[in-house]
Coordinates of C-alpha atoms and ligand atoms in Angstrom, one line a residue:
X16 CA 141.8 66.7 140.8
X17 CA 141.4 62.9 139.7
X18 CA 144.2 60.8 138.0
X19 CA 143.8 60.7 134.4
X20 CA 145.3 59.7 131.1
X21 CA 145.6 62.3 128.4
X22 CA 146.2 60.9 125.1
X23 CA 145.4 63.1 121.8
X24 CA 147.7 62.0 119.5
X25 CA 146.4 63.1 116.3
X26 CA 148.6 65.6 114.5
X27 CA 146.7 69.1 113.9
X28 CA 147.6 70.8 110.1
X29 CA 146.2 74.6 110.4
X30 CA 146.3 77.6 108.0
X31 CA 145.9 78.7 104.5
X32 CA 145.4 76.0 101.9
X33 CA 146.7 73.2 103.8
X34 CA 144.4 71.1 102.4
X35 CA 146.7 70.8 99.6
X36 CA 148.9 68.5 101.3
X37 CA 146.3 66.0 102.9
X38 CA 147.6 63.4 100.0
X39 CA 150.9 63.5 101.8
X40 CA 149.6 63.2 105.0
X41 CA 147.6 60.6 104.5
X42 CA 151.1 58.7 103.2
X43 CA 152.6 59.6 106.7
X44 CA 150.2 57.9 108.3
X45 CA 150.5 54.8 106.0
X46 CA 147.1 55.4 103.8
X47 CA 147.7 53.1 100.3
X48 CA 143.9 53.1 99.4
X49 CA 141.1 55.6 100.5
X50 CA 137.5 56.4 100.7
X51 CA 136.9 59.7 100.4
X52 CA 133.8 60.5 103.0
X53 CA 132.1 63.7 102.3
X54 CA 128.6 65.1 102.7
X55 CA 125.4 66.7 100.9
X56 CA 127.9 68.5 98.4
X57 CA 129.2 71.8 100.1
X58 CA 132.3 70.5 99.3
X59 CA 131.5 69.2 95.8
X60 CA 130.5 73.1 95.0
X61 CA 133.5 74.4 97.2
X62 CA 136.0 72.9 94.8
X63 CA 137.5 71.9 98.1
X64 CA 136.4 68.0 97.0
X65 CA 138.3 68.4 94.0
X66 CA 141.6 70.1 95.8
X67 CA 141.7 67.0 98.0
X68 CA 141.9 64.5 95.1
X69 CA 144.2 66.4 93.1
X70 CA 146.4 66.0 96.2
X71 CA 145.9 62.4 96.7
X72 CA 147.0 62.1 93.3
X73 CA 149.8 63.7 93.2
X74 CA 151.2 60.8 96.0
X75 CA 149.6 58.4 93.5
X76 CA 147.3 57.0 96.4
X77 CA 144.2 55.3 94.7
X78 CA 140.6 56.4 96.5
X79 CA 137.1 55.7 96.1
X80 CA 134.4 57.4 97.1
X81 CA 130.8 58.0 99.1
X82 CA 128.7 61.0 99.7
X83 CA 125.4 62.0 101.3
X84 CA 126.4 62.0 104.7
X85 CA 123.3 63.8 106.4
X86 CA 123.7 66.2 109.7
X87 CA 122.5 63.7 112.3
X88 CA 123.9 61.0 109.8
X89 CA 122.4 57.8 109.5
X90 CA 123.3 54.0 110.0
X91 CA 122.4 53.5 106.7
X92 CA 125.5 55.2 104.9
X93 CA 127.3 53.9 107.5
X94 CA 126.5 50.4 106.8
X95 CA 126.8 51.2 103.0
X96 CA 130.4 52.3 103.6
X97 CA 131.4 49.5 105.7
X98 CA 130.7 47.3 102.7
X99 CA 132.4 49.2 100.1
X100 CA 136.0 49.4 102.1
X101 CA 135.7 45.5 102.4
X102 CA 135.2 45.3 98.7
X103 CA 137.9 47.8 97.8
X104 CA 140.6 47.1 100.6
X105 CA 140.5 50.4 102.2
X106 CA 142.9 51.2 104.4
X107 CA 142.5 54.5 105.4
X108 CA 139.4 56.7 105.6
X109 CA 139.5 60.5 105.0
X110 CA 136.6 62.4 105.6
X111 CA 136.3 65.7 104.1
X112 CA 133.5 67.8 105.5
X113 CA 131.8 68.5 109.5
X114 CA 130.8 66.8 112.5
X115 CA 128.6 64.3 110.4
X116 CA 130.7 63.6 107.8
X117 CA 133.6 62.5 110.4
X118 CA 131.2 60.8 112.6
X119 CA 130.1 58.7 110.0
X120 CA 133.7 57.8 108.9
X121 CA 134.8 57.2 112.3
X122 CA 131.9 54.7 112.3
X123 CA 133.1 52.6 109.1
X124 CA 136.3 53.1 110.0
X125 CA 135.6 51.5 113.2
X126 CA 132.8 48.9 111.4
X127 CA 135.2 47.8 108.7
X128 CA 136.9 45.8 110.7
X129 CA 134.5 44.6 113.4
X130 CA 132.8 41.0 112.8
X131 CA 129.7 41.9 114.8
X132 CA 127.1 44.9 113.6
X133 CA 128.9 48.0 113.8
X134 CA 126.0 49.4 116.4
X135 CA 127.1 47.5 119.0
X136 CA 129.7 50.2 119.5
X137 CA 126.6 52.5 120.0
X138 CA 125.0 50.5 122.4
X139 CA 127.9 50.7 125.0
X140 CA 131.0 48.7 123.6
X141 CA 134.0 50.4 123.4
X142 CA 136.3 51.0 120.4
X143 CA 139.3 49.0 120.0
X144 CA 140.1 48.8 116.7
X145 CA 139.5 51.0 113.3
X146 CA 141.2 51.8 109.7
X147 CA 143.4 55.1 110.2
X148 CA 141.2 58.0 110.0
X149 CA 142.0 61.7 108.9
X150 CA 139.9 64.5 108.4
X151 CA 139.9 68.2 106.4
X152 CA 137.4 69.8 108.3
X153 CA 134.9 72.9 107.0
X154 CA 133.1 74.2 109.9
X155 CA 134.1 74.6 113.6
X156 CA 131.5 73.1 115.5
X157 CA 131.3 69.4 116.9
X158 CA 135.4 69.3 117.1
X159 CA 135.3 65.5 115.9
X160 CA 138.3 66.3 114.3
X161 CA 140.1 65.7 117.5
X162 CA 137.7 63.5 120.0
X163 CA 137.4 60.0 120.9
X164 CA 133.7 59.9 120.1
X165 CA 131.5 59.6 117.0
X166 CA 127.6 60.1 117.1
X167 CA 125.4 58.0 114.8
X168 CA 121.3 58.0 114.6
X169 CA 119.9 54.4 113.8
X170 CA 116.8 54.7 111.4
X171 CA 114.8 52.2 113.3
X172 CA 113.5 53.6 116.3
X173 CA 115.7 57.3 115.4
X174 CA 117.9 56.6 118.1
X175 CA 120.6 59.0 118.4
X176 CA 123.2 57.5 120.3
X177 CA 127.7 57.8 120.7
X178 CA 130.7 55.7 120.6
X179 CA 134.2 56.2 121.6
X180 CA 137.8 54.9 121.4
X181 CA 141.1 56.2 121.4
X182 CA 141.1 53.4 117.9
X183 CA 138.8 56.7 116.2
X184 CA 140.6 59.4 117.3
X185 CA 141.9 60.9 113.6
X186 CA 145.5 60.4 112.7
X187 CA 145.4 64.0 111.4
X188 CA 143.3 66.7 110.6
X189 CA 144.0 69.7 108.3
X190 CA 142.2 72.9 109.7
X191 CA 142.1 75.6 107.4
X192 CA 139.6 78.6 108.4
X193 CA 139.2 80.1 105.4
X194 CA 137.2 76.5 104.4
X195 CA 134.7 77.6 107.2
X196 CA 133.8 81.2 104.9
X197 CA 131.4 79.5 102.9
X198 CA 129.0 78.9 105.9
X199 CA 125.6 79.9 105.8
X200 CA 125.7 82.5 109.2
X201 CA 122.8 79.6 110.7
X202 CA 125.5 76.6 110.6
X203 CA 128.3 79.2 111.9
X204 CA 125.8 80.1 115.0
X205 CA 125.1 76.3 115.6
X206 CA 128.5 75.4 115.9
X207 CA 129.8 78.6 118.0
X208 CA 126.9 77.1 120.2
X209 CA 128.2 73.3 120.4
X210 CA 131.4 75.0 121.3
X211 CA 130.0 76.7 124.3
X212 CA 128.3 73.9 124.5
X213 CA 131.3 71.3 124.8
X214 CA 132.9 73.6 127.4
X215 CA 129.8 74.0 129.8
X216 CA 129.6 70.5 129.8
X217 CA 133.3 70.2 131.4
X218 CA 132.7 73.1 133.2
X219 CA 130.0 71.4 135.2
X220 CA 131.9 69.3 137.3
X221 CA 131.4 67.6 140.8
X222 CA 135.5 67.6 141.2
X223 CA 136.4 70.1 143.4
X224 CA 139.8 72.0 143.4
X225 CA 140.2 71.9 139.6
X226 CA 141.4 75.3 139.1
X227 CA 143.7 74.9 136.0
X228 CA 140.9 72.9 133.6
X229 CA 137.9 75.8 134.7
X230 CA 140.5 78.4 133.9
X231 CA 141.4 76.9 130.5
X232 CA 137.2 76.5 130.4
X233 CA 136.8 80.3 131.0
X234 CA 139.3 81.3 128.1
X235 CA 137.8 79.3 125.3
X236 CA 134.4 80.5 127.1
X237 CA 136.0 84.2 126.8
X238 CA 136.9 83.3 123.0
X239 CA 133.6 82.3 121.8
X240 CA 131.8 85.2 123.5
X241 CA 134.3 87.8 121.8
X242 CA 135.2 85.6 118.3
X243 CA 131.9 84.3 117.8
X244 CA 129.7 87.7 116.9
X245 CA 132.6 88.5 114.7
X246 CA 131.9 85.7 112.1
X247 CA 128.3 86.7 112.4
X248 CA 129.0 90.4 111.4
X249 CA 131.4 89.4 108.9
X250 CA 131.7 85.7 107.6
X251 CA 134.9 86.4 105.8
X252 CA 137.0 87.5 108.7
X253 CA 139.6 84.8 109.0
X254 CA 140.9 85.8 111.7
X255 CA 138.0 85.2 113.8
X256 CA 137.4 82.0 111.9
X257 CA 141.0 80.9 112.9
X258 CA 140.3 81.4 116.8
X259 CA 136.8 79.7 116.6
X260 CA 138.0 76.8 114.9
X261 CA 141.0 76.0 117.3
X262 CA 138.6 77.0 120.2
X263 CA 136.6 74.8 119.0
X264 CA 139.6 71.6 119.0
X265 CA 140.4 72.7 122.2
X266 CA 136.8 72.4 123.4
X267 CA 136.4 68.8 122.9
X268 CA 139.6 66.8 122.6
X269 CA 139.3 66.6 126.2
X270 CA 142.7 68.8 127.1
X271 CA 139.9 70.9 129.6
X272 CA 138.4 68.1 130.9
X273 CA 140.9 65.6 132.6
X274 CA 141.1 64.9 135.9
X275 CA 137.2 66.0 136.9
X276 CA 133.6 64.6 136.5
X277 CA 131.9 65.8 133.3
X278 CA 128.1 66.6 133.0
X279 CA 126.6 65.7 129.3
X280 CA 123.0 65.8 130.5
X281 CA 122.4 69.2 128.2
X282 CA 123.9 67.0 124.8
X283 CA 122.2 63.9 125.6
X284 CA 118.9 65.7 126.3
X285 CA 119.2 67.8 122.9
X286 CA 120.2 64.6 121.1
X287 CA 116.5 63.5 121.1
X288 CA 115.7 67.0 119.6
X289 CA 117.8 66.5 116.6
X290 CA 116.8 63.1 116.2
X291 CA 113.1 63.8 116.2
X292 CA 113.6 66.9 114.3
X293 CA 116.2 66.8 112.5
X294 CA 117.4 70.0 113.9
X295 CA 121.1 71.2 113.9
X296 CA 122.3 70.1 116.8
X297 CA 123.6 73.1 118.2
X298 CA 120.6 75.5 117.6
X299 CA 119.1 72.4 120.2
X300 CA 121.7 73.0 122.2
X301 CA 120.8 76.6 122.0
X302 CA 117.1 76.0 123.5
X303 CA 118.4 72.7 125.5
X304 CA 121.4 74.4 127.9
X305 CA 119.5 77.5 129.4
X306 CA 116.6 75.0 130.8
X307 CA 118.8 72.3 132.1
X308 CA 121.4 75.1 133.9
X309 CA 118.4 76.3 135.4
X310 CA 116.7 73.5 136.4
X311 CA 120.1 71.7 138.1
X312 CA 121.7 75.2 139.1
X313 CA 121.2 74.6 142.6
X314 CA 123.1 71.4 143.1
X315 CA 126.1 73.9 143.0
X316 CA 124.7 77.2 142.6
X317 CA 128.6 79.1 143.1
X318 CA 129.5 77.2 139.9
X319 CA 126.8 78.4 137.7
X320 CA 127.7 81.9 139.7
X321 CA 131.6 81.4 138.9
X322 CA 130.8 81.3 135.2
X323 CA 128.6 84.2 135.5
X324 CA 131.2 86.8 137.2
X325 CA 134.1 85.0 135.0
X326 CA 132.8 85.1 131.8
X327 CA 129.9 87.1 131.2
X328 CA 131.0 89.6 133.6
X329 CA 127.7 89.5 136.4
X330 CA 128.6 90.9 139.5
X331 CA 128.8 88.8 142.1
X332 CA 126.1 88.5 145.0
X333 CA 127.5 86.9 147.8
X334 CA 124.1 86.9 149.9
X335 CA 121.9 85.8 147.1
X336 CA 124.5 84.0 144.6
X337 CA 121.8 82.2 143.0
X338 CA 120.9 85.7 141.5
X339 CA 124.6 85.5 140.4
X340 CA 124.2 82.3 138.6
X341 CA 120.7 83.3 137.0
X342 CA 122.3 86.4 135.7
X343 CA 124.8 84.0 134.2
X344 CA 122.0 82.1 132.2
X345 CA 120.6 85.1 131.1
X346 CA 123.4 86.4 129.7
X347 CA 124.2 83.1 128.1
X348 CA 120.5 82.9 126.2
X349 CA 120.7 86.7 125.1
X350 CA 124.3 85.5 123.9
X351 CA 122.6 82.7 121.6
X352 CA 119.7 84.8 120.4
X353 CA 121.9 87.7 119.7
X354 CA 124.3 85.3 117.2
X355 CA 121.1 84.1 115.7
X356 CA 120.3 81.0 118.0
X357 CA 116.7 79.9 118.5
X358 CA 115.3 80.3 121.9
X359 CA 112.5 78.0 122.8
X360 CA 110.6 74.9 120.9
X361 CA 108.2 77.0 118.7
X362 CA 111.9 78.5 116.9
X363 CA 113.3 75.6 116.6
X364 CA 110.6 73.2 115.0
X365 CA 110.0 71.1 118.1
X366 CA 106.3 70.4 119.1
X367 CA 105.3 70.1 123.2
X368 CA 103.0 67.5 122.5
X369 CA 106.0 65.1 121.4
X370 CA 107.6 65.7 125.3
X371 CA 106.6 62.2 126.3
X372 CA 108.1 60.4 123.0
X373 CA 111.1 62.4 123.7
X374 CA 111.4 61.9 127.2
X375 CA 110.6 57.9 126.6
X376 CA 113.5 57.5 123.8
X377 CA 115.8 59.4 126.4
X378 CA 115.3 57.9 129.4
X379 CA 114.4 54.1 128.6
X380 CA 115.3 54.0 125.0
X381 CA 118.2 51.3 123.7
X382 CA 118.2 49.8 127.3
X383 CA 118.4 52.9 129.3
X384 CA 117.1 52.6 133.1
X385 CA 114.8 55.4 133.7
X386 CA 117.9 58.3 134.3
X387 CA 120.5 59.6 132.5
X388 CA 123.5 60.8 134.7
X389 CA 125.9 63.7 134.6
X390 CA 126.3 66.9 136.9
X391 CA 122.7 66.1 138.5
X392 CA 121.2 62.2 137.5
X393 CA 118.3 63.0 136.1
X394 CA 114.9 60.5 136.0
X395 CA 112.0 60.6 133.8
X396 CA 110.1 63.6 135.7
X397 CA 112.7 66.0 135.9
X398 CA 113.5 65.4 131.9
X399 CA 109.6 66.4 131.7
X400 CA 109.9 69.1 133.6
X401 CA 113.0 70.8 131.5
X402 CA 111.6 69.6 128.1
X403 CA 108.5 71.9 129.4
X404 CA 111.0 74.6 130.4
X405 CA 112.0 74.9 126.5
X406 CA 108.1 75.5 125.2
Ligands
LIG503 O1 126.5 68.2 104.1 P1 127.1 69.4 103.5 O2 126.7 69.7 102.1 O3 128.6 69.4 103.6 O4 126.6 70.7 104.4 C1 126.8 70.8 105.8 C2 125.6 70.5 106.6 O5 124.5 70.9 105.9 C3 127.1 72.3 106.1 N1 128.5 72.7 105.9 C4 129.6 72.2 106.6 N2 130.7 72.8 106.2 C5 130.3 73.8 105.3 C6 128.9 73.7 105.1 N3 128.2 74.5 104.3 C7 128.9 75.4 103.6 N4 130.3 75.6 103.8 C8 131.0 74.8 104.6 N5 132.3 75.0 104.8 O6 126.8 72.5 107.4 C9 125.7 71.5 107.8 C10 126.1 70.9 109.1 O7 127.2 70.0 108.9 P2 127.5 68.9 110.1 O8 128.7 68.1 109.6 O9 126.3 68.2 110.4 O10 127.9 69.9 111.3 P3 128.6 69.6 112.7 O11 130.0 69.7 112.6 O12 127.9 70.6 113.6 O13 128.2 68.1 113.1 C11 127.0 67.8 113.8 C12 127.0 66.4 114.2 O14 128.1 66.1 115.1 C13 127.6 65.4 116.3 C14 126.3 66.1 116.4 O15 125.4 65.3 117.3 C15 125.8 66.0 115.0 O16 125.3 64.8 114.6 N6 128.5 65.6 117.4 C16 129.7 64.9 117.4 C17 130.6 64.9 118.4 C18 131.9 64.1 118.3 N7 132.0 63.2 117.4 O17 132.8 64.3 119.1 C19 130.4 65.7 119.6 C20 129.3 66.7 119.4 O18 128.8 67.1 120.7 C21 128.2 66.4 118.5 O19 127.2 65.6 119.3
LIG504 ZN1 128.1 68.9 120.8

């Protein structure tokens, strides 16, 4: 295992209307004026919106306010809310929504009080500074609501591109499952795939001995593959909702992947896919993992084979463990389809003539070399070959 530092500080509120109290939370963490982040208006028609007010209002803690945050959200809010905390003194930004939403709001958060252009933290520069952030969050999915990192697309050139700092890392963030009934089965399915997602990428590791972080890995995997048809079948079963959605914490503040290398080839592959398209970004995770496991299996083919007998239950073949670890994949792609997943580029709205745009943006777009590192480094061919993989 590798030395590491594990710092998640931010204070986790779960259950049954607790997004009643986010006023008072926000006063615990020193909040005195707010902008309220939120985005196309699932939480306008909700009444969720309204609940979070009312409850800043009852700690008399003045807000203003900015929708519109797109999935795959933009600079151009960002740059937009940036100027409207300077104007109104904000001091504390509370976004009230998903992934986007609280990407976004880490970004102004982070942009408010930053001299230089805000997208400088997306081109490499670390976050050292922000306003206090908290979050109520309504789907279980990109599990913002407890990482380091925030993920913004710049308009000119659609480059989709991360940040990170322990500065952006929420101060708190209510999690109340019931919030996550209203979700179209789709969205549910996308995030329960970003989950899986989150956890394969930590899972693929060139660390060896690490024993304690796969077996936390393998639990949450466990979770997702029991929890996650539940919500489909039934989108009012809280109980289900309440284990996805700490699952999906767990997943990505980084608790199961200290002290080993990390992969991130499969997000930052898909990340041109929802850029270009516009696509949720876990159905492309949905079409983007099976080709890349497939394609780097064989840099450590008993990993991919581990997951397989550990998770999806393959047996294990100890002559030919690459039929292990294929098995594995397989069951992993029937898992996606079956919750409702798309499986290839036709399902999900990509097009194969677009492979050399996408495969140009990823590998030499924003000042990229020509690879992109993680489990495998991977250059401009082998990209090719896996965007084919997905037709
Ligand atoms: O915009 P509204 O109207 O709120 O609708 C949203 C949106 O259309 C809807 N929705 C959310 N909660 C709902 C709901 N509809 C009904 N009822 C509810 N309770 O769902 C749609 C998707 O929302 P979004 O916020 O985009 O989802 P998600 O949480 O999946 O976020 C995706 C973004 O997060 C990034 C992704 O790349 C993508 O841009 N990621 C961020 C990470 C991070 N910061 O650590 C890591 C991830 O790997 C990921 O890359
Ligand atoms: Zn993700």
């Amino acid at each position: 295992m590798q030395n590491f530092e594990f710092y998640s500080p931010t204070c986790f509120v779960f259950g049954k209307d607790t997004e009643n109290s986010t006023g008072a939370y926000v006063k615990r963490f020193g909040g005195t004026k707010v902008l309220i982040h939120y985005g196309g208006g699932s939480v306008v028609r909700s009444g969720l919106l309204d609940r979070v007010k009312s409850s800043l209002d009852a700690e008399s803690i003045p807000y203003v306010e900015l929708g519109g945050v797109k999935p795959n959200p933009r600079s151009g809010l960002v740059y937009e809310g940036i100027e409207l905390c300077k104007k109104e003194n904000v001091d504390f930004v509370l976004a009230v929504g998903g992934g986007s939403s609280i990407d976004s709001a880490k970004a102004i958060a982070a942009g408010t009080v930053y001299d230089g252009d805000f997208w400088d933290f997306y081109r490499g520069k670390r976050i050292e500074k922000a306003l206090n952030i908290g979050t109520v969050l309504t789907i279980a999915a990109a599990g913002s609501e407890g990482s380091p990192d925030s993920v913004i697309t710049k308009e000119e050139g659609m480059f989709k591109r991360g940040a990170s700092g322990d500065a952006i890392r929420p101060k708190f963030s209510i999690l109340n499952p019931a919030l996550t009934q209203t979700l179209p089965p789709f969205q549910s399915a996308a995030g329960i795939t970003d989950i899986m997602a989150h956890l394969y990428e930590r899972y693929l590791t060139n660390t060896k001995d690490v024993e304690v972080t796969d077996r936390l890995i393998e639990a949450l995997l466990l979770t997702m593959v029991h929890e996650g048809p539940k919500v489909i079948a039934d989108p009012d079963n809280y109980e289900a909702r309440a284990n996805i959605m700490w699952a999906g914490t767990l997943a990505h503040n980084n608790m199961c992947g200290v002290g080993r290398s990390q992969d991130w080839n499969s997000h930052t592959i898909e990340h041109e896919l929802s850029a270009l398209y516009d696509c949720a970004h876990g159905a492309g995770l949905a079409v983007t993992m099976p080709a890349v496991f497939t394609y780097v299996m064989n840099h450590n083919v008993m990993r991919f084979a581990q997951v397989a007998t550990r998770v999806w239950g393959c047996q294990m073949d100890f002559e030919h463990p690459e039929v292990t670890a294929l098995a594995g994949i397989g069951a992993l792609r029937r898992y996606l389809k079956s919750i409702g997943m798309p499986g290839n580029f036709e399902e999900l709205g990509a097009k194969e003539e677009d492979i050399p745009k996408l495969v140009e943006v990823l590998c030499r777009g924003d000042g990229r070399d020509g690879t992109i590192s993680g489990f495998v480094t991977l250059n401009e061919d082998d990209c090719t070959k896996i965007y084919k993989m997905m037709v």
